[in-house]
Coordinates of N, CA and C in Angstrom, one line a residue:
M1 N -3.3 0.4 17.4 CA -4.5 0.4 18.2 C -5.6 1.0 17.4
C2 N -6.8 0.4 17.4 CA -7.9 0.9 16.6 C -9.2 0.9 17.5
G3 N -9.9 2.0 17.5 CA -11.1 2.2 18.2 C -12.2 2.6 17.2
I4 N -13.4 2.0 17.4 CA -14.6 2.3 16.6 C -15.6 3.1 17.4
K5 N -15.9 4.3 16.9 CA -16.9 5.1 17.6 C -18.1 5.2 16.6
A6 N -19.3 4.8 17.1 CA -20.5 4.9 16.3 C -21.4 6.0 16.7
E7 N -21.9 6.7 15.7 CA -22.8 7.8 15.9 C -24.0 7.7 14.9
L8 N -25.2 8.2 15.4 CA -26.3 8.3 14.5 C -26.3 9.6 13.7
A9 N -26.7 9.5 12.4 CA -26.7 10.7 11.6 C -27.7 10.6 10.5
N10 N -27.9 11.7 9.7 CA -28.8 11.7 8.6 C -28.1 11.3 7.3
P11 N -28.6 10.4 6.5 CA -27.9 10.1 5.2 C -27.9 11.3 4.3
T12 N -27.0 11.3 3.4 CA -27.0 12.4 2.4 C -28.1 12.2 1.4
V13 N -28.4 13.3 0.7 CA -29.4 13.2 -0.3 C -29.0 12.3 -1.5
E14 N -27.7 12.3 -1.8 CA -27.2 11.5 -2.9 C -27.2 10.0 -2.6
T15 N -27.0 9.7 -1.4 CA -27.0 8.3 -0.9 C -27.9 8.1 0.3
P16 N -29.2 8.1 0.0 CA -30.2 8.0 1.2 C -30.2 6.7 1.8
G17 N -29.7 5.6 1.2 CA -29.8 4.3 1.7 C -28.4 3.8 2.2
K18 N -27.5 4.7 2.5 CA -26.2 4.3 3.0 C -25.7 5.1 4.2
G19 N -24.9 4.4 5.0 CA -24.2 5.1 6.1 C -22.8 5.5 5.7
Y20 N -22.0 5.8 6.7 CA -20.6 6.2 6.4 C -19.6 5.5 7.2
I21 N -18.4 5.4 6.7 CA -17.2 4.9 7.4 C -16.1 5.9 7.3
V22 N -15.6 6.4 8.4 CA -14.6 7.5 8.3 C -13.4 7.1 9.0
P23 N -12.3 6.6 8.3 CA -11.1 6.2 8.9 C -10.2 7.4 9.2
N24 N -9.4 7.3 10.3 CA -8.4 8.3 10.6 C -7.2 7.7 11.2
V25 N -6.0 8.0 10.7 CA -4.7 7.5 11.2 C -4.0 8.6 12.0
D26 N -3.6 8.3 13.2 CA -2.9 9.3 14.0 C -1.5 8.8 14.3
L27 N -0.5 9.6 14.0 CA 0.9 9.4 14.3 C 1.4 10.4 15.3
P28 N 1.2 10.1 16.6 CA 1.6 11.1 17.6 C 3.1 11.0 17.9
P29 N 3.6 12.0 18.5 CA 5.1 12.0 18.9 C 5.4 10.8 19.8
L30 N 4.4 10.3 20.5 CA 4.6 9.1 21.4 C 5.2 8.0 20.6
C31 N 4.8 7.8 19.4 CA 5.2 6.6 18.6 C 6.6 6.7 18.0
S32 N 7.1 7.9 17.8 CA 8.4 8.1 17.2 C 8.8 9.6 17.2
S33 N 10.1 9.8 17.4 CA 10.6 11.2 17.5 C 10.5 11.9 16.1
R34 N 10.2 11.2 15.0 CA 10.1 11.8 13.7 C 8.8 12.6 13.5
F35 N 7.8 12.4 14.4 CA 6.5 13.0 14.3 C 6.4 14.1 15.4
R36 N 5.7 15.2 15.0 CA 5.6 16.4 15.8 C 4.1 16.6 16.2
P37 N 3.8 17.3 17.4 CA 2.4 17.6 17.7 C 1.8 18.5 16.7
G38 N 0.5 18.5 16.7 CA -0.2 19.4 15.8 C -1.1 18.6 14.8
P39 N -1.5 19.3 13.7 CA -2.4 18.7 12.8 C -1.8 17.5 12.1
P40 N -2.6 16.6 11.5 CA -2.0 15.4 10.9 C -1.0 15.7 9.8
G41 N 0.1 15.0 9.8 CA 1.2 15.3 8.7 C 0.8 14.6 7.4
E42 N 1.7 14.7 6.5 CA 1.5 14.1 5.1 C 1.3 12.6 5.2
Q43 N 2.2 11.9 6.0 CA 2.1 10.5 6.0 C 0.8 10.0 6.6
A44 N 0.4 10.7 7.7 CA -0.9 10.3 8.4 C -2.1 10.5 7.4
Q45 N -2.1 11.6 6.7 CA -3.2 11.9 5.8 C -3.2 10.8 4.6
A46 N -2.0 10.5 4.1 CA -1.9 9.5 3.1 C -2.4 8.1 3.5
A47 N -2.0 7.8 4.8 CA -2.5 6.5 5.3 C -4.0 6.5 5.5
S48 N -4.6 7.6 6.0 CA -6.0 7.6 6.2 C -6.7 7.5 4.8
Q49 N -6.2 8.1 3.8 CA -6.8 8.0 2.5 C -6.7 6.6 1.9
F50 N -5.5 5.9 2.2 CA -5.3 4.6 1.7 C -6.3 3.6 2.4
I51 N -6.5 3.8 3.7 CA -7.5 3.0 4.4 C -8.9 3.2 3.9
A52 N -9.3 4.4 3.6 CA -10.6 4.7 3.0 C -10.8 4.0 1.7
D53 N -9.7 4.1 0.9 CA -9.8 3.4 -0.5 C -9.9 1.9 -0.3
V54 N -9.2 1.3 0.6 CA -9.3 -0.2 0.8 C -10.7 -0.6 1.3
I55 N -11.3 0.2 2.2 CA -12.6 -0.1 2.7 C -13.6 -0.1 1.6
E56 N -13.5 0.9 0.7 CA -14.4 1.0 -0.5 C -14.1 -0.1 -1.5
S57 N -12.9 -0.4 -1.8 CA -12.6 -1.3 -2.9 C -12.7 -2.8 -2.5
S58 N -12.5 -3.1 -1.2 CA -12.6 -4.4 -0.7 C -14.0 -4.8 -0.4
G59 N -14.9 -3.9 0.0 CA -16.2 -4.2 0.4 C -16.3 -4.9 1.7
V60 N -15.3 -4.6 2.6 CA -15.3 -5.2 3.9 C -16.6 -5.0 4.6
I61 N -17.2 -3.9 4.5 CA -18.5 -3.6 5.0 C -19.3 -2.8 3.9
Q62 N -20.5 -3.2 3.7 CA -21.3 -2.5 2.7 C -22.0 -1.4 3.5
T63 N -21.8 -0.1 3.0 CA -22.4 1.0 3.7 C -23.9 0.9 3.7
E64 N -24.5 0.1 2.8 CA -26.0 -0.1 2.9 C -26.4 -0.7 4.2
D65 N -25.5 -1.6 4.8 CA -25.8 -2.3 6.0 C -25.9 -1.3 7.2
L66 N -25.3 -0.1 7.0 CA -25.3 0.9 8.1 C -26.5 1.8 8.1
C67 N -27.4 1.6 7.1 CA -28.6 2.4 7.0 C -29.7 1.8 7.9
I68 N -30.3 2.7 8.7 CA -31.3 2.2 9.7 C -32.7 2.5 9.1
D69 N -32.9 3.7 8.6 CA -34.2 4.1 7.9 C -33.8 4.9 6.7
R70 N -34.2 4.4 5.5 CA -33.7 5.1 4.3 C -34.1 6.6 4.3
G71 N -33.1 7.4 4.1 CA -33.3 8.9 3.9 C -33.4 9.6 5.3
K72 N -33.5 8.8 6.4 CA -33.8 9.4 7.7 C -32.7 9.2 8.7
L73 N -32.2 8.0 8.8 CA -31.3 7.6 9.9 C -30.3 6.6 9.4
C74 N -29.0 6.8 9.8 CA -28.0 5.8 9.5 C -26.9 5.9 10.6
W75 N -26.0 4.9 10.5 CA -24.8 4.8 11.4 C -23.6 5.5 10.7
V76 N -22.8 6.2 11.5 CA -21.5 6.7 11.1 C -20.5 6.0 11.9
L77 N -19.5 5.3 11.3 CA -18.5 4.6 12.1 C -17.2 5.4 11.9
Y78 N -16.7 5.9 13.0 CA -15.4 6.6 13.0 C -14.3 5.6 13.5
C79 N -13.4 5.3 12.6 CA -12.4 4.3 12.8 C -11.1 5.0 13.1
D80 N -10.8 5.2 14.4 CA -9.5 5.9 14.8 C -8.4 4.9 15.0
M81 N -7.4 5.0 14.2 CA -6.2 4.2 14.4 C -5.0 5.0 14.9
M82 N -4.5 4.6 16.0 CA -3.3 5.3 16.6 C -2.1 4.4 16.7
C83 N -1.0 4.9 16.2 CA 0.3 4.2 16.2 C 0.9 4.4 17.6
L84 N 1.3 3.3 18.2 CA 1.9 3.3 19.5 C 3.4 3.3 19.5
D85 N 3.9 2.6 18.5 CA 5.4 2.4 18.3 C 5.7 2.3 16.9
Y86 N 6.2 3.3 16.3 CA 6.5 3.3 14.8 C 7.8 2.8 14.5
D87 N 7.8 1.7 13.7 CA 9.1 1.2 13.1 C 8.9 0.6 11.7
G88 N 8.1 1.4 10.9 CA 7.9 1.0 9.5 C 6.6 0.2 9.4
N89 N 6.2 -0.1 8.1 CA 5.1 -0.9 7.7 C 3.8 -0.5 8.4
L90 N 3.5 0.8 8.4 CA 2.3 1.4 9.0 C 1.0 0.8 8.4
L91 N 1.0 0.7 7.1 CA -0.3 0.4 6.5 C -0.8 -1.1 6.8
D92 N 0.2 -2.0 6.8 CA -0.2 -3.4 7.2 C -0.8 -3.4 8.6
A93 N -0.2 -2.7 9.5 CA -0.6 -2.7 10.9 C -2.0 -2.1 11.0
C94 N -2.2 -1.0 10.3 CA -3.5 -0.3 10.3 C -4.7 -1.2 9.8
I95 N -4.4 -1.9 8.7 CA -5.5 -2.8 8.2 C -5.8 -3.9 9.1
V96 N -4.8 -4.5 9.8 CA -5.0 -5.6 10.7 C -5.8 -5.1 11.9
A97 N -5.4 -4.0 12.5 CA -6.1 -3.4 13.6 C -7.5 -3.0 13.3
L98 N -7.7 -2.4 12.1 CA -9.1 -2.1 11.7 C -10.0 -3.3 11.5
L99 N -9.5 -4.3 10.9 CA -10.3 -5.5 10.7 C -10.7 -6.2 12.0
A100 N -9.7 -6.3 12.9 CA -10.0 -6.9 14.2 C -11.0 -6.0 15.0
A101 N -10.9 -4.7 14.9 CA -11.8 -3.8 15.7 C -13.2 -3.9 15.1
L102 N -13.3 -4.0 13.8 CA -14.7 -4.1 13.2 C -15.3 -5.4 13.5
K103 N -14.5 -6.5 13.6 CA -15.1 -7.8 14.0 C -15.6 -7.8 15.4
N104 N -15.0 -6.9 16.2 CA -15.3 -6.9 17.7 C -16.4 -5.9 18.0
T105 N -16.9 -5.1 17.0 CA -17.8 -4.0 17.2 C -19.3 -4.6 17.4
R106 N -20.0 -4.1 18.4 CA -21.4 -4.5 18.6 C -22.2 -3.2 18.7
L107 N -23.2 -3.1 17.8 CA -24.1 -1.9 17.8 C -25.4 -2.2 18.4
P108 N -26.0 -1.2 19.2 CA -27.3 -1.4 19.8 C -28.4 -1.4 18.7
E109 N -29.5 -2.0 19.0 CA -30.6 -2.0 18.1 C -31.3 -0.6 18.1
V110 N -31.5 -0.1 16.9 CA -32.0 1.3 16.8 C -33.2 1.2 15.8
T111 N -34.3 1.9 16.2 CA -35.5 2.0 15.3 C -35.8 3.5 15.2
F112 N -36.5 3.9 14.1 CA -36.8 5.3 13.9 C -38.3 5.4 14.1
N113 N -38.7 6.3 15.1 CA -40.1 6.5 15.4 C -40.6 7.6 14.5
T114 N -41.5 7.2 13.6 CA -42.1 8.1 12.6 C -43.0 9.2 13.3
E115 N -43.5 8.9 14.4 CA -44.4 9.8 15.1 C -43.7 11.0 15.7
T116 N -42.6 10.6 16.4 CA -41.8 11.7 17.0 C -40.6 12.1 16.2
S117 N -40.3 11.4 15.1 CA -39.2 11.7 14.2 C -37.9 11.6 14.9
A118 N -37.8 10.7 15.9 CA -36.6 10.5 16.7 C -36.2 9.1 16.8
P119 N -34.9 8.8 16.9 CA -34.4 7.4 17.0 C -34.7 6.9 18.4
E120 N -34.9 5.6 18.4 CA -35.1 4.9 19.7 C -34.0 3.8 19.8
V121 N -33.2 3.9 20.9 CA -32.1 3.0 21.0 C -32.4 2.0 22.1
N122 N -32.1 0.7 21.8 CA -32.3 -0.4 22.7 C -30.9 -1.0 23.0
S123 N -30.3 -0.5 24.1 CA -28.9 -0.9 24.5 C -28.8 -2.3 24.9
E124 N -30.0 -2.9 25.3 CA -30.0 -4.3 25.7 C -29.7 -5.3 24.6
K125 N -30.2 -4.9 23.4 CA -30.0 -5.8 22.2 C -28.9 -5.2 21.4
R126 N -27.8 -6.0 21.2 CA -26.7 -5.6 20.4 C -26.3 -6.6 19.4
Q127 N -25.9 -6.2 18.2 CA -25.4 -7.2 17.2 C -24.2 -6.7 16.5
G128 N -23.4 -7.7 16.0 CA -22.1 -7.4 15.4 C -22.3 -6.8 14.0
L129 N -21.3 -6.3 13.4 CA -21.3 -5.8 12.0 C -21.2 -7.0 11.1
C130 N -21.8 -6.8 9.9 CA -21.7 -7.8 8.9 C -20.4 -7.6 8.1
I131 N -19.4 -8.4 8.5 CA -18.1 -8.3 7.8 C -18.1 -9.2 6.5
R132 N -18.1 -8.6 5.4 CA -18.3 -9.3 4.1 C -17.0 -9.8 3.5
K133 N -15.9 -9.1 3.7 CA -14.6 -9.5 3.2 C -13.6 -9.3 4.3
H134 N -12.4 -10.0 4.1 CA -11.3 -9.9 5.1 C -10.1 -9.4 4.3
P135 N -10.0 -8.1 4.0 CA -8.8 -7.6 3.3 C -7.5 -7.6 4.2
V136 N -6.4 -8.0 3.7 CA -5.1 -8.0 4.4 C -4.1 -7.3 3.5
A137 N -3.4 -6.4 4.1 CA -2.3 -5.7 3.3 C -1.0 -6.3 3.6
T138 N -0.2 -6.4 2.5 CA 1.2 -6.9 2.6 C 2.1 -5.9 2.0
S139 N 3.1 -5.3 2.7 CA 4.0 -4.3 2.2 C 5.3 -4.9 1.9
F140 N 5.9 -4.4 0.9 CA 7.3 -4.8 0.4 C 8.2 -3.6 0.2
C141 N 9.5 -3.8 0.4 CA 10.5 -2.9 0.0 C 11.3 -3.5 -1.1
I142 N 11.6 -2.7 -2.1 CA 12.3 -3.2 -3.3 C 13.6 -2.5 -3.3
F143 N 14.7 -3.3 -3.6 CA 16.0 -2.7 -3.7 C 16.5 -3.1 -5.1
D144 N 16.6 -2.0 -6.0 CA 17.1 -2.2 -7.4 C 16.4 -3.3 -8.2
D145 N 15.1 -3.4 -7.9 CA 14.3 -4.4 -8.7 C 14.8 -5.8 -8.6
S146 N 15.6 -6.1 -7.5 CA 16.1 -7.5 -7.4 C 15.9 -8.1 -6.1
I147 N 15.9 -7.3 -5.0 CA 15.7 -7.8 -3.7 C 14.4 -7.3 -3.1
L148 N 13.6 -8.3 -2.6 CA 12.3 -8.0 -2.0 C 12.4 -8.2 -0.5
I149 N 11.9 -7.3 0.3 CA 11.8 -7.5 1.7 C 10.3 -7.3 2.2
V150 N 9.8 -8.3 2.8 CA 8.4 -8.2 3.3 C 8.4 -7.7 4.7
D151 N 7.4 -6.9 5.1 CA 7.2 -6.3 6.4 C 8.5 -5.5 6.8
P152 N 8.8 -4.5 6.0 CA 10.0 -3.7 6.3 C 10.0 -2.9 7.5
T153 N 11.2 -2.7 8.1 CA 11.3 -1.7 9.2 C 11.5 -0.3 8.7
A154 N 11.5 0.7 9.6 CA 11.6 2.1 9.2 C 12.9 2.3 8.5
E155 N 14.0 1.7 9.0 CA 15.3 1.8 8.4 C 15.3 1.2 6.9
E156 N 14.7 0.1 6.8 CA 14.7 -0.6 5.5 C 13.9 0.3 4.5
E157 N 12.8 0.9 5.0 CA 12.0 1.8 4.1 C 12.8 3.0 3.6
S158 N 13.6 3.5 4.5 CA 14.4 4.7 4.2 C 15.5 4.4 3.1
L159 N 15.9 3.1 3.1 CA 17.0 2.8 2.2 C 16.5 2.2 0.9
A160 N 15.2 1.8 0.8 CA 14.6 1.1 -0.4 C 14.5 2.1 -1.6
T161 N 14.6 1.5 -2.7 CA 14.5 2.3 -4.0 C 13.0 2.4 -4.4
A162 N 12.1 1.5 -3.8 CA 10.7 1.6 -4.1 C 10.0 0.8 -3.0
Q163 N 8.7 1.2 -2.7 CA 7.8 0.5 -1.8 C 6.5 0.1 -2.5
L164 N 5.9 -1.0 -2.0 CA 4.7 -1.5 -2.6 C 3.8 -2.1 -1.5
T165 N 2.6 -1.8 -1.6 CA 1.6 -2.5 -0.7 C 0.5 -3.1 -1.5
V166 N 0.3 -4.4 -1.3 CA -0.7 -5.2 -2.0 C -1.8 -5.6 -1.0
V167 N -3.1 -5.4 -1.4 CA -4.2 -5.8 -0.5 C -5.0 -6.9 -1.2
T168 N -5.2 -8.0 -0.6 CA -6.0 -9.1 -1.1 C -7.0 -9.6 -0.1
D169 N -8.0 -10.3 -0.5 CA -9.0 -10.9 0.4 C -9.0 -12.4 0.4
E170 N -9.9 -13.0 1.1 CA -9.9 -14.5 1.3 C -10.3 -15.2 0.0
E171 N -10.8 -14.5 -1.0 CA -11.1 -15.1 -2.3 C -10.0 -14.9 -3.3
D172 N -8.8 -14.5 -2.8 CA -7.6 -14.2 -3.7 C -7.9 -13.1 -4.6
R173 N -8.8 -12.2 -4.2 CA -9.2 -11.1 -5.1 C -8.2 -9.9 -4.8
L174 N -7.7 -9.3 -5.8 CA -6.8 -8.1 -5.6 C -7.7 -6.9 -5.3
C175 N -7.6 -6.3 -4.1 CA -8.4 -5.2 -3.7 C -7.7 -3.8 -4.0
S176 N -6.4 -3.8 -3.8 CA -5.6 -2.6 -4.0 C -4.2 -2.8 -4.2
V177 N -3.5 -2.0 -5.0 CA -2.1 -2.0 -5.2 C -1.6 -0.5 -5.0
H178 N -0.8 -0.3 -4.0 CA -0.4 1.0 -3.7 C 1.2 1.1 -3.8
K179 N 1.6 2.0 -4.7 CA 3.0 2.2 -4.9 C 3.3 3.7 -4.9
P180 N 3.8 4.2 -3.8 CA 4.0 5.7 -3.7 C 5.4 6.1 -4.3
G181 N 5.4 6.1 -5.6 CA 6.7 6.6 -6.3 C 7.8 5.6 -6.3
G182 N 9.0 6.0 -6.4 CA 10.2 5.1 -6.4 C 10.4 4.6 -7.8
T183 N 11.4 3.7 -7.9 CA 11.8 3.2 -9.2 C 10.7 2.2 -9.8
S184 N 10.8 2.0 -11.1 CA 9.8 1.1 -11.7 C 10.0 -0.4 -11.3
M185 N 9.0 -1.2 -11.5 CA 9.1 -2.6 -11.2 C 8.7 -3.4 -12.4
S186 N 9.4 -4.6 -12.5 CA 9.1 -5.5 -13.6 C 7.7 -6.2 -13.3
G187 N 7.1 -6.6 -14.3 CA 5.8 -7.4 -14.2 C 6.0 -8.7 -13.4
Q188 N 7.2 -9.3 -13.5 CA 7.5 -10.5 -12.8 C 7.6 -10.3 -11.3
K189 N 8.3 -9.2 -10.9 CA 8.4 -8.8 -9.5 C 7.0 -8.5 -8.9
L190 N 6.2 -7.8 -9.7 CA 4.9 -7.4 -9.2 C 4.0 -8.7 -9.0
Q191 N 4.1 -9.6 -9.9 CA 3.3 -10.9 -9.8 C 3.8 -11.7 -8.5
E192 N 5.1 -11.6 -8.3 CA 5.7 -12.3 -7.1 C 5.1 -11.7 -5.8
C193 N 5.0 -10.4 -5.8 CA 4.5 -9.7 -4.6 C 3.0 -10.1 -4.4
I194 N 2.3 -10.1 -5.5 CA 0.8 -10.5 -5.4 C 0.7 -11.9 -4.8
S195 N 1.5 -12.8 -5.3 CA 1.5 -14.2 -4.9 C 1.8 -14.3 -3.4
R196 N 2.8 -13.6 -2.9 CA 3.2 -13.6 -1.5 C 2.1 -13.0 -0.7
A197 N 1.5 -11.9 -1.2 CA 0.4 -11.3 -0.4 C -0.8 -12.2 -0.2
T198 N -1.1 -13.0 -1.3 CA -2.2 -13.9 -1.2 C -2.0 -15.0 -0.1
A199 N -0.8 -15.5 -0.1 CA -0.5 -16.5 0.9 C -0.5 -15.9 2.3
R200 N 0.0 -14.7 2.5 CA 0.0 -14.0 3.8 C -1.4 -13.7 4.3
Q201 N -2.3 -13.4 3.4 CA -3.7 -13.0 3.7 C -4.3 -14.2 4.6
R202 N -4.1 -15.4 4.1 CA -4.7 -16.6 4.8 C -4.1 -16.7 6.2
E203 N -2.8 -16.5 6.4 CA -2.2 -16.6 7.7 C -2.7 -15.5 8.6
I204 N -2.8 -14.3 8.2 CA -3.2 -13.2 9.0 C -4.7 -13.3 9.4
Q205 N -5.5 -13.8 8.4 CA -7.0 -14.0 8.8 C -7.2 -15.0 9.8
K206 N -6.4 -16.1 9.8 CA -6.5 -17.1 10.8 C -6.1 -16.6 12.2
L207 N -5.1 -15.8 12.2 CA -4.7 -15.2 13.5 C -5.8 -14.2 14.0
I208 N -6.3 -13.4 13.2 CA -7.4 -12.5 13.6 C -8.6 -13.3 14.1
D209 N -9.0 -14.3 13.4 CA -10.2 -15.1 13.8 C -9.9 -15.8 15.1
K210 N -8.7 -16.3 15.3 CA -8.3 -17.0 16.5 C -8.4 -16.0 17.7
V211 N -7.9 -14.8 17.6 CA -7.9 -13.8 18.7 C -9.4 -13.4 18.9
A212 N -10.2 -13.1 17.8 CA -11.5 -12.7 18.0 C -12.4 -13.8 18.7
H213 N -12.1 -15.1 18.4 CA -12.8 -16.1 19.0 C -12.5 -16.2 20.5
S214 N -11.2 -16.0 20.9 CA -10.8 -16.1 22.3 C -11.4 -14.9 23.1
V215 N -11.5 -13.7 22.5 CA -12.1 -12.6 23.1 C -13.6 -12.9 23.3
K216 N -14.3 -13.5 22.4 CA -15.7 -13.8 22.4 C -15.9 -14.8 23.6
M217 N -15.0 -15.8 23.7 CA -15.1 -16.8 24.8 C -15.0 -16.2 26.2
E218 N -14.1 -15.2 26.3 CA -13.9 -14.5 27.6 C -15.1 -13.7 28.0
Q219 N -15.8 -13.1 26.9 CA -17.0 -12.3 27.2 C -18.2 -13.2 27.7

């Protein structure tokens, strides 16, 4: 599950013409007995960083689009992803939920009043975000560099000798390759994973667009 919370803020001095996107992945005890209450664990922190890297490398949203008035006002999008039932392949689920939530987000019209130096919000007028790319993650488990399993379960992940996540977009562009340790992979196996990820991207994007369209029709 992914929720988008939008807040108004001041841009940084280094990037006066850009807004921010802040992803956060939460793995509560609700989703699995392996997780404990308290501050985010190592896996949740690693997942949050992975999502942040994908947002930047894929260009799903240009942070320039979140700027309202250069150097004075911008949007901050807090993307909170919560796992409801953990059984492996966390990263793929996070990217799908994030993309669907971003496509469903509507921001009110905001202008910056130079006389009062305060933002003016028009809640009656809302518009969607400009989604420039549609990244989709595909995760694999590798067993002894010979067997590939797509969309692995938690048990398969615990038994695998290596894991790999490939992120591609609708233009078959490689956005990210994430391999957290494990045994080495041959170039042939890596290319096979990229080819499979490219094919899966088209399938997932069609499903997301179909659901987004049905939600739009209901509204």
